[in-house]
PDB file of C-alpha atoms in Angstrom:
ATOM      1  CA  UNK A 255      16.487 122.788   9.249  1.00 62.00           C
ATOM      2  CA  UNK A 256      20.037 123.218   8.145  1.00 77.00           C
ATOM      3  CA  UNK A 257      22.728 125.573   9.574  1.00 85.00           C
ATOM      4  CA  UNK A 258      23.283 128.926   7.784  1.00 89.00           C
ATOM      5  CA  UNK A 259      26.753 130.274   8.684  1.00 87.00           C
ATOM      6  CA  UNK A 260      25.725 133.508   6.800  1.00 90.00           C
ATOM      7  CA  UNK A 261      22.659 134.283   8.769  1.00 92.00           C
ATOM      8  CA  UNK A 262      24.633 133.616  11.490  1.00 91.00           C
ATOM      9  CA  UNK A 263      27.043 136.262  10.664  1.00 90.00           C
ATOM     10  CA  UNK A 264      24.854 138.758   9.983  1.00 92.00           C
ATOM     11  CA  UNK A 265      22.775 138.543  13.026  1.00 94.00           C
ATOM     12  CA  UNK A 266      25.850 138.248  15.162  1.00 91.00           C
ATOM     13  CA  UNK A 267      26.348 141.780  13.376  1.00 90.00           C
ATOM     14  CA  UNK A 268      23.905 143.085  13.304  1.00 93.00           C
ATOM     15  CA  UNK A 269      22.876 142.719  17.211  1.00 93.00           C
ATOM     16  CA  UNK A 270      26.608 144.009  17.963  1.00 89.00           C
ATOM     17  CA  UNK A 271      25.205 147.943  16.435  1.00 89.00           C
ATOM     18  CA  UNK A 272      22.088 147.538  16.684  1.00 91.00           C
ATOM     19  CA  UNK A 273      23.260 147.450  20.800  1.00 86.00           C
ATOM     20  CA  UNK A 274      25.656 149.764  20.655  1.00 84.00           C
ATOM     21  CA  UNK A 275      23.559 152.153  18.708  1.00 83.00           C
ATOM     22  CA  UNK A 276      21.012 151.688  21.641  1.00 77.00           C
ATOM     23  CA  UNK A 277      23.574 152.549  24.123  1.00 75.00           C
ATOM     24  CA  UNK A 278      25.296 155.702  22.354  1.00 74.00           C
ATOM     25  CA  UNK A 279      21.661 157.039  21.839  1.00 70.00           C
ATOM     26  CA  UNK A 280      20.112 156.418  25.587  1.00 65.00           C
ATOM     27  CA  UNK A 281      22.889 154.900  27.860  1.00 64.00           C
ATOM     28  CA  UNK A 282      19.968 153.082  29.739  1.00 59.00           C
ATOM     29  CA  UNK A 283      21.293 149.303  29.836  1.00 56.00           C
ATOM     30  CA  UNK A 284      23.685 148.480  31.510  1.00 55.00           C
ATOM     31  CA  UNK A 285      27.088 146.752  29.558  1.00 50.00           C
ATOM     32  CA  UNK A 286      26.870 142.933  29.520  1.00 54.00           C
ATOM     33  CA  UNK A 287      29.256 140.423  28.917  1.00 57.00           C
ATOM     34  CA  UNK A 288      30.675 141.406  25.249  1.00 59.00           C
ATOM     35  CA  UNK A 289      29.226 138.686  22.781  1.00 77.00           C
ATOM     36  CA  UNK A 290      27.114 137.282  25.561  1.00 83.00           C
ATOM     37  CA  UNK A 291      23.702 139.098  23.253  1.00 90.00           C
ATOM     38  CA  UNK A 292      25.379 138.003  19.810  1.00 91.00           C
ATOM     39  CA  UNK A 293      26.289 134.747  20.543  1.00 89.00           C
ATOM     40  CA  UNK A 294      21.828 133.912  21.446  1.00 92.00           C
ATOM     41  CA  UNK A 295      21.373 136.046  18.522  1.00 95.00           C
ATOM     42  CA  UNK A 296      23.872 133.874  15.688  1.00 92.00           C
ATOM     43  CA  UNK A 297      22.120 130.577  16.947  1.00 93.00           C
ATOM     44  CA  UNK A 298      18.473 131.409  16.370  1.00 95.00           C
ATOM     45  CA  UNK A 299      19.653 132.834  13.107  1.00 95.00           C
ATOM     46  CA  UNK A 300      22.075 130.066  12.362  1.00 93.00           C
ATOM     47  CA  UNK A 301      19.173 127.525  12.988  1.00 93.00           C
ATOM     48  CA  UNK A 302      16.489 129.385  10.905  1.00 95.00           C
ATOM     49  CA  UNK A 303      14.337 129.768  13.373  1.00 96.00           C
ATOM     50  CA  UNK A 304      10.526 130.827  12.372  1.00 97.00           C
ATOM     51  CA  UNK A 305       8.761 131.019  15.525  1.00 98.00           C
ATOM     52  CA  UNK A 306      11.397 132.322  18.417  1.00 98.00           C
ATOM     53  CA  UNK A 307       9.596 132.858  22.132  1.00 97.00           C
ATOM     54  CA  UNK A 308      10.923 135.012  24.801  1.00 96.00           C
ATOM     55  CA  UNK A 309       9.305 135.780  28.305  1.00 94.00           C
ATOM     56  CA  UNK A 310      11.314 139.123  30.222  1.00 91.00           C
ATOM     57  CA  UNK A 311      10.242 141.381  32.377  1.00 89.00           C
ATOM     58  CA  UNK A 312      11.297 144.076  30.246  1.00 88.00           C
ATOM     59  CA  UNK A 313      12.687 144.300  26.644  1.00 90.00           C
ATOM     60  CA  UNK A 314      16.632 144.066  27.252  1.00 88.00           C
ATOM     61  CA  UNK A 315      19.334 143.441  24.804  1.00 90.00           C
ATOM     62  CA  UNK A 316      18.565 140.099  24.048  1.00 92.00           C
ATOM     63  CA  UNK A 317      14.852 140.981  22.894  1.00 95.00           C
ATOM     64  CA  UNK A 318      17.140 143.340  20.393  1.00 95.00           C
ATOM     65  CA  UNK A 319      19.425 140.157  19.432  1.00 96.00           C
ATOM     66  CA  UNK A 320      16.933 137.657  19.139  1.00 97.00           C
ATOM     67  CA  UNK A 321      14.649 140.172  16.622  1.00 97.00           C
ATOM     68  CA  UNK A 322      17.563 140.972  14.330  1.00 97.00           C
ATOM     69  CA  UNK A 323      17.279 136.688  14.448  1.00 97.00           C
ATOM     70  CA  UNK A 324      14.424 136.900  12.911  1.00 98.00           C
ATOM     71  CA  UNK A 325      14.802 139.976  10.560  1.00 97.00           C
ATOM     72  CA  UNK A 326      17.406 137.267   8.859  1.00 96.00           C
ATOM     73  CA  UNK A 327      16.012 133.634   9.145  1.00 96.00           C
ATOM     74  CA  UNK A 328      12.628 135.319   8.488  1.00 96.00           C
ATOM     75  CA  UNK A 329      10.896 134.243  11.338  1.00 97.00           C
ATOM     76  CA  UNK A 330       9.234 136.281  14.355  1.00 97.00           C
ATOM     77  CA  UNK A 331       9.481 137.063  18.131  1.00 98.00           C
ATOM     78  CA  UNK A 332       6.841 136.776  20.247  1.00 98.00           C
ATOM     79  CA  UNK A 333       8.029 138.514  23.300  1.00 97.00           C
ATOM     80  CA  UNK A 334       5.775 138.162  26.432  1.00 96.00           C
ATOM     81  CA  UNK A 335       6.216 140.962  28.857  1.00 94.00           C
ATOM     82  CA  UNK A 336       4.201 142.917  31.516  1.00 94.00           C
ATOM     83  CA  UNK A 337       1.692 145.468  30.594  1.00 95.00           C
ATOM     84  CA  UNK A 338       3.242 148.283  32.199  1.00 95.00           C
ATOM     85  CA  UNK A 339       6.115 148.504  30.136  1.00 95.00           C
ATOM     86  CA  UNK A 340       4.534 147.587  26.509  1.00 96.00           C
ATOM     87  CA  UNK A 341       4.692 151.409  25.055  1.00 95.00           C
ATOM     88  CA  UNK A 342       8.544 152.103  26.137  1.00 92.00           C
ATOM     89  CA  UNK A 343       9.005 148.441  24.911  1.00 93.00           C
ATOM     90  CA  UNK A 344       7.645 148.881  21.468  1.00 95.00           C
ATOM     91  CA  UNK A 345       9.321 152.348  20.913  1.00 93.00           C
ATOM     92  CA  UNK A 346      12.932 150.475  21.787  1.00 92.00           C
ATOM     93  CA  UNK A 347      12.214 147.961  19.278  1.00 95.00           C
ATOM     94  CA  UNK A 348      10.633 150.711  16.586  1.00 94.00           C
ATOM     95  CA  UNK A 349      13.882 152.663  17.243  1.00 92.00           C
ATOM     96  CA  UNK A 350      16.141 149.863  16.482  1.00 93.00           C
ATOM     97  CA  UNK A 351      13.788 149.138  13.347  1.00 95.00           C
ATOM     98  CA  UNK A 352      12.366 145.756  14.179  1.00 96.00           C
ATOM     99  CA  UNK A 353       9.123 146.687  15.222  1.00 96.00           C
ATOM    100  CA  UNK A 354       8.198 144.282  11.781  1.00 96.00           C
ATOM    101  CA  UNK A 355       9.633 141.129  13.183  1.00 97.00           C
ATOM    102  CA  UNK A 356       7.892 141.571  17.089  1.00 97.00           C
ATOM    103  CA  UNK A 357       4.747 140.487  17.973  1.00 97.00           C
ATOM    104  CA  UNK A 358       4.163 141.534  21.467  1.00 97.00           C
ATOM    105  CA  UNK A 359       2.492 140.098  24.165  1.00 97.00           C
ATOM    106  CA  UNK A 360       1.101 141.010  27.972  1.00 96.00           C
ATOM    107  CA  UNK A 361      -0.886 137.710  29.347  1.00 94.00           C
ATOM    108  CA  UNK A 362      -0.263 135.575  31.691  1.00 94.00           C
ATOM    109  CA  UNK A 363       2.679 133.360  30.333  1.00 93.00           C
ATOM    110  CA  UNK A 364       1.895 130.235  32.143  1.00 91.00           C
ATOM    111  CA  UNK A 365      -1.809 130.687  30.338  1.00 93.00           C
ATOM    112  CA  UNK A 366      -0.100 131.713  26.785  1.00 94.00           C
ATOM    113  CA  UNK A 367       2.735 129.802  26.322  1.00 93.00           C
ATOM    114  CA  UNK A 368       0.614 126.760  25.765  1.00 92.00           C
ATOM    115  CA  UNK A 369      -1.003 128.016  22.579  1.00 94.00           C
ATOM    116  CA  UNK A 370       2.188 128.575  20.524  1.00 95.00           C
ATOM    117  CA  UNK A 371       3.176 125.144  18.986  1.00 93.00           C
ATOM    118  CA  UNK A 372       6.465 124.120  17.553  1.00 93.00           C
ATOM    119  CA  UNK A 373       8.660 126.966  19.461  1.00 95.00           C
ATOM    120  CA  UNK A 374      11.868 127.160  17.408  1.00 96.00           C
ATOM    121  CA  UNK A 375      14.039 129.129  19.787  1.00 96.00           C
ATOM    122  CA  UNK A 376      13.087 130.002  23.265  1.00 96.00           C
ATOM    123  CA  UNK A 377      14.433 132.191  26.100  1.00 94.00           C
ATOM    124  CA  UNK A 378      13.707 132.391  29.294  1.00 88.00           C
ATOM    125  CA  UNK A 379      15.342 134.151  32.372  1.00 83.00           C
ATOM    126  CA  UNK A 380      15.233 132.612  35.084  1.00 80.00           C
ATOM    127  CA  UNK A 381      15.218 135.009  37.880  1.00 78.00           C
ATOM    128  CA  UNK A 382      11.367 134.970  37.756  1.00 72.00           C
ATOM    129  CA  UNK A 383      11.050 131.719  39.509  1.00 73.00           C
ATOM    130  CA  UNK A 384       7.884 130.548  38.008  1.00 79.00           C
ATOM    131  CA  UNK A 385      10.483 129.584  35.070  1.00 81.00           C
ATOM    132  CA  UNK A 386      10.209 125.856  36.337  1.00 81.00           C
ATOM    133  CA  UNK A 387       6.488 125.954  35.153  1.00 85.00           C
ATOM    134  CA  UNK A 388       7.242 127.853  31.820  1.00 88.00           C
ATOM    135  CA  UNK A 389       9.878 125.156  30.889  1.00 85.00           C
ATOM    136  CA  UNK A 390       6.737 122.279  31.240  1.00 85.00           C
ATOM    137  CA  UNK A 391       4.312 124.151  29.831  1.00 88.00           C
ATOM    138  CA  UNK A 392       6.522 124.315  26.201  1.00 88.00           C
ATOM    139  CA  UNK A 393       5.709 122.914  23.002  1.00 90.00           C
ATOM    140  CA  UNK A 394       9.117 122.989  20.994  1.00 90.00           C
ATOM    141  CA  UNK A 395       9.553 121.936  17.846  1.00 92.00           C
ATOM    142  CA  UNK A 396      10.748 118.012  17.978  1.00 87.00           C
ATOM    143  CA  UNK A 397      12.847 117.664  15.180  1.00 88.00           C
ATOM    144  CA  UNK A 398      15.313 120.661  16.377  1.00 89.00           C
ATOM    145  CA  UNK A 399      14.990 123.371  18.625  1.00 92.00           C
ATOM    146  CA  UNK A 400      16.882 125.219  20.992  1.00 93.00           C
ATOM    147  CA  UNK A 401      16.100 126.278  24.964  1.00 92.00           C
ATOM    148  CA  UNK A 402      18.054 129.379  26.345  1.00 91.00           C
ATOM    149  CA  UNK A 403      17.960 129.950  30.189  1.00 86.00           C
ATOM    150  CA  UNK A 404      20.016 132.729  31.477  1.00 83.00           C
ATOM    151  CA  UNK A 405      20.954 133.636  35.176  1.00 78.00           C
ATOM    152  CA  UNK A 406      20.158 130.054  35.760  1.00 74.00           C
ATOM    153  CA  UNK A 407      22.679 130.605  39.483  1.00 68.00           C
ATOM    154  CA  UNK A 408      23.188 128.878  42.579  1.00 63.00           C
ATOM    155  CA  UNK A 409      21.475 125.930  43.548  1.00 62.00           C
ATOM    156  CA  UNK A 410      18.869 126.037  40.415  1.00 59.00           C
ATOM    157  CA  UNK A 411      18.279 123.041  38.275  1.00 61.00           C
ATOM    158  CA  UNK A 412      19.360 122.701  34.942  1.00 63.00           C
ATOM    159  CA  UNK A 413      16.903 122.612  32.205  1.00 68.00           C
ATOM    160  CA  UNK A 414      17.449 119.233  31.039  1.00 65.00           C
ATOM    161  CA  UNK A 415      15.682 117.364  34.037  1.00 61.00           C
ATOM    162  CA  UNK A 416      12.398 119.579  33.089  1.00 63.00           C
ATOM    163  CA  UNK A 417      12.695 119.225  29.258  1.00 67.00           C
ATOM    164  CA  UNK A 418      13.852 115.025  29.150  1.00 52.00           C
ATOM    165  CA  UNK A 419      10.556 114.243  30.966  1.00 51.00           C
ATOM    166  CA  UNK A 420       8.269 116.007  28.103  1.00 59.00           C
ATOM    167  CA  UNK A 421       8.721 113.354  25.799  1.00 63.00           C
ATOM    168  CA  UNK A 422      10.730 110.347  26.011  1.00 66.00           C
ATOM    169  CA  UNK A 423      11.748 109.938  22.347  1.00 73.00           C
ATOM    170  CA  UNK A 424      13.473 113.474  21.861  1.00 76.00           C
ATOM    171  CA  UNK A 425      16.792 113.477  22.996  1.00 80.00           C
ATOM    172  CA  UNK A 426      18.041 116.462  25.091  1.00 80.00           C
ATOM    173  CA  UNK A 427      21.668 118.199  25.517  1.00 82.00           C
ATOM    174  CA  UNK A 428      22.941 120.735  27.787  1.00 80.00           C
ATOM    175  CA  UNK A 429      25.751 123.103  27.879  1.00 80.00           C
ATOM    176  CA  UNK A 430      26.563 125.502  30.608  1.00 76.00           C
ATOM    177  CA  UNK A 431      28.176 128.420  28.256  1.00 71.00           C
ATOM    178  CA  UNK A 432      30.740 130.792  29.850  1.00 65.00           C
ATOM    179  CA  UNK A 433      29.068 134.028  28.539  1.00 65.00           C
ATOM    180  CA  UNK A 434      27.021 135.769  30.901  1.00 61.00           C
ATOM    181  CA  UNK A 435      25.913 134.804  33.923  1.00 68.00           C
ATOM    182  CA  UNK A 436      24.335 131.489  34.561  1.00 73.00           C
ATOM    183  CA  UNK A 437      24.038 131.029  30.795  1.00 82.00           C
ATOM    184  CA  UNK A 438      22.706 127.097  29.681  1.00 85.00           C
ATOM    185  CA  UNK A 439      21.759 125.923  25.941  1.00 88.00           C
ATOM    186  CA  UNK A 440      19.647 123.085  25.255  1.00 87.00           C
ATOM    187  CA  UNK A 441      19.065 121.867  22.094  1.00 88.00           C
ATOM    188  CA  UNK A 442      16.269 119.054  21.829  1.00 87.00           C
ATOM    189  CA  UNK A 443      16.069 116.989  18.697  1.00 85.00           C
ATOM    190  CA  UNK A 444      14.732 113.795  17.824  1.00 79.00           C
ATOM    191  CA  UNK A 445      16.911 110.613  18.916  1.00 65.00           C
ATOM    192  CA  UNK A 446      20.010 109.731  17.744  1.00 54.00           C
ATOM    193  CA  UNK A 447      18.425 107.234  15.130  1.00 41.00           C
ATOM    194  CA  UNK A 448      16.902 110.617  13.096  1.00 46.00           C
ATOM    195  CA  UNK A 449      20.710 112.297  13.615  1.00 47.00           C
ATOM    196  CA  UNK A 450      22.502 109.393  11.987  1.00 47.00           C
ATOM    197  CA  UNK A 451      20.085 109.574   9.631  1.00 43.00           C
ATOM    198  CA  UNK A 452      20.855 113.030   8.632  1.00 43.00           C
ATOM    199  CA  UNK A 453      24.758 112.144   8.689  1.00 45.00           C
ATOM    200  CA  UNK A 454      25.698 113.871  12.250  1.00 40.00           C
ATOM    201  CA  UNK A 455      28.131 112.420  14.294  1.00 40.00           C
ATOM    202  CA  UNK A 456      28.563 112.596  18.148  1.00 40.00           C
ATOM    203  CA  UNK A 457      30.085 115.520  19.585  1.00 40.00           C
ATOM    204  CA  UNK A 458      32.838 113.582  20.451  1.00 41.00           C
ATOM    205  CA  UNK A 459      33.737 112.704  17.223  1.00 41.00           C
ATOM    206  CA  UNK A 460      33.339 115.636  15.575  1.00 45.00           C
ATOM    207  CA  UNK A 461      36.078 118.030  14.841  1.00 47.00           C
ATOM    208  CA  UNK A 462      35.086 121.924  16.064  1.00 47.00           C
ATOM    209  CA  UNK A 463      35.061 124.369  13.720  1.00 51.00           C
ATOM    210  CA  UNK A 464      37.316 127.751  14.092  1.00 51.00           C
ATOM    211  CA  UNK A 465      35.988 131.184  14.675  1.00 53.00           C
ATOM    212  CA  UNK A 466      35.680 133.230  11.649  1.00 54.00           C
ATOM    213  CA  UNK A 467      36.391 136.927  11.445  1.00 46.00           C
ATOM    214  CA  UNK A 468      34.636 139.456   9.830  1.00 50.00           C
ATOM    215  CA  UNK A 469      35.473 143.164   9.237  1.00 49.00           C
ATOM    216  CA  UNK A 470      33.077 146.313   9.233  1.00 51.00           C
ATOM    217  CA  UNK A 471      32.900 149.682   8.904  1.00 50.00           C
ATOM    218  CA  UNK A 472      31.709 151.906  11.288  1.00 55.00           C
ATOM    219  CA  UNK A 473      29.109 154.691   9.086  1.00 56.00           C
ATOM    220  CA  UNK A 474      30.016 157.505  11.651  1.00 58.00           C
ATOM    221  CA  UNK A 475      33.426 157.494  12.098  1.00 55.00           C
ATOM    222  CA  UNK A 476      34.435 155.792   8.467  1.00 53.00           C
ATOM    223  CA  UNK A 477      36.934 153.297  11.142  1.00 51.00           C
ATOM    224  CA  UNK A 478      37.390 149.699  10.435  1.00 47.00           C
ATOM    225  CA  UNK A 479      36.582 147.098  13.244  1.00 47.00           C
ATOM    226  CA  UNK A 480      37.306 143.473  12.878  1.00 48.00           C
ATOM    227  CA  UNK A 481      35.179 141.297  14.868  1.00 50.00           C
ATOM    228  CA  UNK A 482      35.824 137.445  16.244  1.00 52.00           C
ATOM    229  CA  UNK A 483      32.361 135.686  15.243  1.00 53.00           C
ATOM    230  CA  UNK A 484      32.513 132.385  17.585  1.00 54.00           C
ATOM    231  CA  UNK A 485      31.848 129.171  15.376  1.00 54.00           C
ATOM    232  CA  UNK A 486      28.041 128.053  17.195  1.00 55.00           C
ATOM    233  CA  UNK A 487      27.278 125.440  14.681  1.00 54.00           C
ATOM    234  CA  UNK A 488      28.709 122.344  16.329  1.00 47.00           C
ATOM    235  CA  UNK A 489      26.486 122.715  18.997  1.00 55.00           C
ATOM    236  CA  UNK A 490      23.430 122.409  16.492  1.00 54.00           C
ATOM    237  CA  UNK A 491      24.300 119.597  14.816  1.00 55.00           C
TER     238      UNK A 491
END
């Protein structure tokens, strides 16, 4: 899977009003860090991402970002949530028009996480503290995929000591992102013989690429807005 700036873009975007449509129209959530929703939603677009898993107690802003990921890398979300808020779950998501890229889900997560293979993109919040379990019950896609943990706080472990032991030939990164709270992305690829195979140097040695910014107009008001999108892709390769 290559990187695709452009999807990247968009979804960054695209999340940004499809939230702040949300907002203007129901002022339920409650304002999050700004990019915090974008940022999750550029990667899982950026990477391509087909089959993108998220377990939440209720659909939240990043069930919004990570379904406009899919609208552009052509991929789903299977979101896994309780039963007793599917209906005001699925008429956020039909409102927002994504309802097509959502498959929805109300089991037991620890009994069906383990029949999705080759997760592209998962999210996890880890203020339900069965989250340890989730993390070793995951089948993730070996040759690249990425691991999203948010309000990981406080004494709680990374995610790197529960991924690493799932197989020994994948290699595993971490990075403890500023955005949000508690925010850590793992990306878990193959080992570093397959990376220098496709040409990808060590972070190390690899100069970072700047953010780009794009400009868009706002339909209502006819007002231009330029946007900072951060540059994600030197994390993914």
């Amino acid at each position: 899977m290559e990187w695709s700036s452009k999807s990247a873009a968009r979804a960054y975007l695209d999340t940004l009003q499809l939230c702040n449509d949300h907002k203007r129209q129901y002022g339920t959530w409650r304002v999050q860090e700004p990019g915090r929703n974008e940022f999750v939603s550029a990667i899982a677009a950026g990477m391509k991402a087909k089959l993108i898993v998220e377990v939440t107690s209720h659909v939240s802003p990043s069930t919004i970002a990570l379904a406009a990921a899919a609208r552009q890398s052509g991929g789903r979300l299977v979101c896994i949530l309780p039963e007793s808020v599917l209906e005001e779950s699925k008429e956020v998501i039909r409102n927002s028009g994504l309802i097509d890229q959502v498959e929805f889900r109300t089991e037991d997560p620890s009994k069906l996480l383990p029949y999705y293979e080759n997760i592209d993109f998962f999210l996890v919040d880890c203020k339900d503290q069965n989250y340890t379990r989730l993390l070793n019950l995951l089948s993730v896609n070996p040759t690249r995929s990425i691991v999203v943990a948010n309000n990981l706080l406080g004494d709680k472990k990374g995610l790197v000591s529960y991924l690493r032991g799932k197989d020994e030939k994948l290699a595993v990164r971490s990075l403890r992102h500023p955005l949000g709270k508690g925010m850590e992305v793992t990306r878990i690829s193959k080992q570093d013989d397959i990376d220098k195979r496709l040409g990808i140097r060590e972070e190390n040695g690899r100069k970072r690429k700047k953010s780009s910014w794009v400009a868009k107009i706002d339909e209502e008001s006819g007002e231009e807005h330029i946007f900072r999108v951060p540059q994600v892709d030197w994390f993914w390769s």
